Amino acid sequence: MKASELPDEVEILIAGAGPAGLAAAQELARAGARTLLVDARPRLGHPLRCAEATRAALFEELGVEGRRSWIRWQLKGTVGVLIVDRQRLEEDLARLVGTRGVAVRPATSVVGVGPWDGSGRTVLLQTSETRREVRARLVIAADGVASRVARLAGLETRLGLGELAACV
């Protein structure tokens, strides 16, 4: 990606194109906010660290028509619980929010977050080719439970074992 493909300024920068980042991007697209969605992974939805079980109502809540290719199977004996193909879902939702005005930039890492100056922050982005500063009024750290981006902004995100949950 070339530095020219990154805007100089946005209203909102979302770091992380997983479920939380994509849901935020979808809502911000509806609201018409000038949004940049970046993800460190060169291919969205890959590699996956977990599978996803969700409610069938998720797609309606996101304001998108569910696609059969997103659903691996529906759990029998449950009311509307689906196991989704997260890779396809994330790739398709990223394309969708891109058509709705969100600038989506995979293979772009947040490597620095400047302090709040009363009107926004400067975020340092790294691509394979360059480093570039982007000004954002709001930064959403959607890069996982122990967010590295939030730590760059000065927030403590390390969790103790008693604060984590796992499922099979």
Short mmCIF file of C-alpha atoms in Angstrom, two decimals:
data_model
loop_
_atom_site.label_atom_id
_atom_site.label_comp_id
_atom_site.label_asym_id
_atom_site.label_seq_id
_atom_site.Cartn_x
_atom_site.Cartn_y
_atom_site.Cartn_z
CA MET A 1 0.00 0.00 0.00
CA LYS A 2 1.28 3.42 -0.88
CA ALA A 3 1.30 6.28 1.62
CA SER A 4 -0.94 8.22 -0.78
CA GLU A 5 -3.67 5.64 -0.19
CA LEU A 6 -3.94 6.74 3.45
CA PRO A 7 -5.88 9.92 4.21
CA ASP A 8 -4.21 12.73 6.14
CA GLU A 9 -7.19 13.12 8.46
CA VAL A 10 -10.33 11.18 9.42
CA GLU A 11 -13.05 11.57 11.97
CA ILE A 12 -12.59 8.03 13.27
CA LEU A 13 -9.78 5.51 12.96
CA ILE A 14 -10.62 1.90 13.85
CA ALA A 15 -7.67 -0.39 14.56
CA GLY A 16 -8.72 -4.01 14.03
CA ALA A 17 -11.00 -5.49 11.35
CA GLY A 18 -12.36 -8.36 13.41
CA PRO A 19 -15.97 -8.59 14.62
CA ALA A 20 -15.83 -5.49 16.86
CA GLY A 21 -14.02 -3.29 14.35
CA LEU A 22 -16.29 -4.31 11.49
CA ALA A 23 -19.45 -3.76 13.57
CA ALA A 24 -18.18 -0.29 14.53
CA ALA A 25 -17.32 0.46 10.89
CA GLN A 26 -20.80 -0.61 9.79
CA GLU A 27 -22.49 1.73 12.30
CA LEU A 28 -20.17 4.62 11.46
CA ALA A 29 -20.82 4.11 7.74
CA ARG A 30 -24.56 4.40 8.46
CA ALA A 31 -23.91 7.62 10.36
CA GLY A 32 -21.80 9.01 7.50
CA ALA A 33 -18.62 9.43 9.56
CA ARG A 34 -15.34 9.73 7.64
CA THR A 35 -13.77 6.48 8.87
CA LEU A 36 -10.52 4.61 8.31
CA LEU A 37 -10.42 0.90 9.24
CA VAL A 38 -6.91 -0.59 9.47
CA ASP A 39 -5.79 -4.10 10.27
CA ALA A 40 -2.27 -5.47 10.66
CA ARG A 41 -3.17 -8.67 8.84
CA PRO A 42 -2.55 -8.61 5.08
CA ARG A 43 -5.65 -10.77 4.56
CA LEU A 44 -8.70 -9.96 6.64
CA GLY A 45 -10.18 -12.91 8.47
CA HIS A 46 -6.90 -14.81 8.34
CA PRO A 47 -5.36 -16.27 10.37
CA LEU A 48 -8.18 -17.00 12.76
CA ARG A 49 -7.59 -17.52 16.44
CA CYS A 50 -11.05 -18.88 17.18
CA ALA A 51 -14.34 -19.95 15.65
CA GLU A 52 -17.49 -17.97 16.22
CA ALA A 53 -20.86 -18.92 17.58
CA THR A 54 -23.45 -16.20 17.30
CA ARG A 55 -27.16 -15.54 17.15
CA ALA A 56 -28.91 -15.65 13.80
CA ALA A 57 -30.14 -12.12 14.59
CA LEU A 58 -26.56 -10.79 14.28
CA PHE A 59 -26.89 -10.02 10.58
CA GLU A 60 -30.14 -8.11 11.07
CA GLU A 61 -28.56 -6.16 13.94
CA LEU A 62 -25.62 -5.25 11.69
CA GLY A 63 -28.04 -4.18 8.99
CA VAL A 64 -26.75 -6.70 6.46
CA GLU A 65 -28.42 -9.57 4.69
CA GLY A 66 -26.85 -12.80 5.90
CA ARG A 67 -25.17 -14.94 3.27
CA ARG A 68 -25.17 -18.70 3.24
CA SER A 69 -21.40 -18.74 2.71
CA TRP A 70 -20.97 -17.11 6.14
CA ILE A 71 -22.65 -19.97 8.00
CA ARG A 72 -20.85 -23.24 8.69
CA TRP A 73 -23.79 -24.81 10.52
CA GLN A 74 -26.68 -24.16 12.87
CA LEU A 75 -26.49 -25.91 16.22
CA LYS A 76 -29.30 -28.43 16.47
CA GLY A 77 -31.55 -28.09 19.47
CA THR A 78 -30.86 -24.35 19.75
CA VAL A 79 -32.90 -21.35 18.78
CA GLY A 80 -30.97 -19.44 16.15
CA VAL A 81 -27.39 -20.26 17.21
CA LEU A 82 -25.02 -20.32 14.25
CA ILE A 83 -21.38 -21.21 13.79
CA VAL A 84 -20.05 -18.74 11.24
CA ASP A 85 -17.15 -18.93 8.83
CA ARG A 86 -15.32 -15.96 10.29
CA GLN A 87 -12.84 -15.67 7.47
CA ARG A 88 -15.51 -15.27 4.80
CA LEU A 89 -17.65 -13.12 7.06
CA GLU A 90 -14.81 -10.68 7.83
CA GLU A 91 -13.64 -10.49 4.21
CA ASP A 92 -17.18 -9.82 2.95
CA LEU A 93 -18.08 -7.34 5.68
CA ALA A 94 -14.86 -5.42 5.01
CA ARG A 95 -15.79 -5.19 1.32
CA LEU A 96 -19.32 -4.12 2.28
CA VAL A 97 -18.23 -1.30 4.61
CA GLY A 98 -15.78 -0.25 1.90
CA THR A 99 -18.67 0.23 -0.52
CA ARG A 100 -20.40 2.34 2.15
CA GLY A 101 -17.60 4.88 2.42
CA VAL A 102 -15.24 3.38 5.02
CA ALA A 103 -11.61 3.37 3.88
CA VAL A 104 -10.42 -0.20 4.58
CA ARG A 105 -6.65 -0.75 4.69
CA PRO A 106 -5.34 -4.25 5.50
CA ALA A 107 -1.60 -4.77 6.09
CA THR A 108 -1.53 -1.48 8.01
CA SER A 109 -0.40 -1.51 11.64
CA VAL A 110 -0.81 1.13 14.30
CA VAL A 111 2.69 1.66 15.71
CA GLY A 112 2.12 4.87 17.65
CA VAL A 113 -0.71 6.87 19.18
CA GLY A 114 -0.11 10.47 20.16
CA PRO A 115 -1.69 12.15 23.18
CA TRP A 116 -5.14 13.71 23.10
CA ASP A 117 -4.70 17.39 22.28
CA GLY A 118 -8.26 18.53 22.87
CA SER A 119 -9.47 17.77 19.35
CA GLY A 120 -7.96 14.42 18.43
CA ARG A 121 -4.85 12.26 18.20
CA THR A 122 -2.12 11.65 15.70
CA VAL A 123 -1.76 7.96 14.86
CA LEU A 124 1.40 6.56 13.32
CA LEU A 125 0.61 3.84 10.77
CA GLN A 126 3.07 1.36 9.29
CA THR A 127 2.62 -0.39 5.94
CA SER A 128 5.15 -2.58 4.16
CA GLU A 129 6.33 0.50 2.29
CA THR A 130 6.12 3.43 4.65
CA ARG A 131 5.21 5.05 7.94
CA ARG A 132 2.55 7.72 7.84
CA GLU A 133 0.82 9.93 10.39
CA VAL A 134 -2.96 10.22 10.24
CA ARG A 135 -4.97 12.65 12.35
CA ALA A 136 -8.12 11.18 13.96
CA ARG A 137 -10.71 12.80 16.19
CA LEU A 138 -11.46 9.40 17.74
CA VAL A 139 -9.43 6.17 17.78
CA ILE A 140 -11.26 2.89 18.38
CA ALA A 141 -8.95 0.11 19.56
CA ALA A 142 -10.70 -3.03 18.29
CA ASP A 143 -7.58 -5.14 18.14
CA GLY A 144 -8.48 -7.73 20.74
CA VAL A 145 -8.96 -8.32 24.42
CA ALA A 146 -5.45 -7.20 25.41
CA SER A 147 -5.37 -4.32 22.93
CA ARG A 148 -1.89 -3.22 21.90
CA VAL A 149 -3.33 -0.05 20.34
CA ALA A 150 -4.99 0.96 23.61
CA ARG A 151 -1.65 0.43 25.40
CA LEU A 152 0.01 2.72 22.84
CA ALA A 153 -2.57 5.34 23.87
CA GLY A 154 -1.67 4.88 27.54
CA LEU A 155 -4.45 2.54 28.67
CA GLU A 156 -3.65 -0.59 30.69
CA THR A 157 -5.07 -3.61 28.87
CA ARG A 158 -3.28 -6.58 30.37
CA LEU A 159 -5.71 -9.00 31.94
CA GLY A 160 -5.16 -11.36 34.84
CA LEU A 161 -6.14 -15.03 34.59
CA GLY A 162 -9.23 -14.36 36.71
CA GLU A 163 -10.44 -11.88 34.10
CA LEU A 164 -10.38 -14.29 31.15
CA ALA A 165 -12.90 -16.86 30.02
CA ALA A 166 -12.58 -19.63 27.47
CA CYS A 167 -15.02 -21.98 25.80
CA VAL A 168 -14.95 -25.03 23.58
#
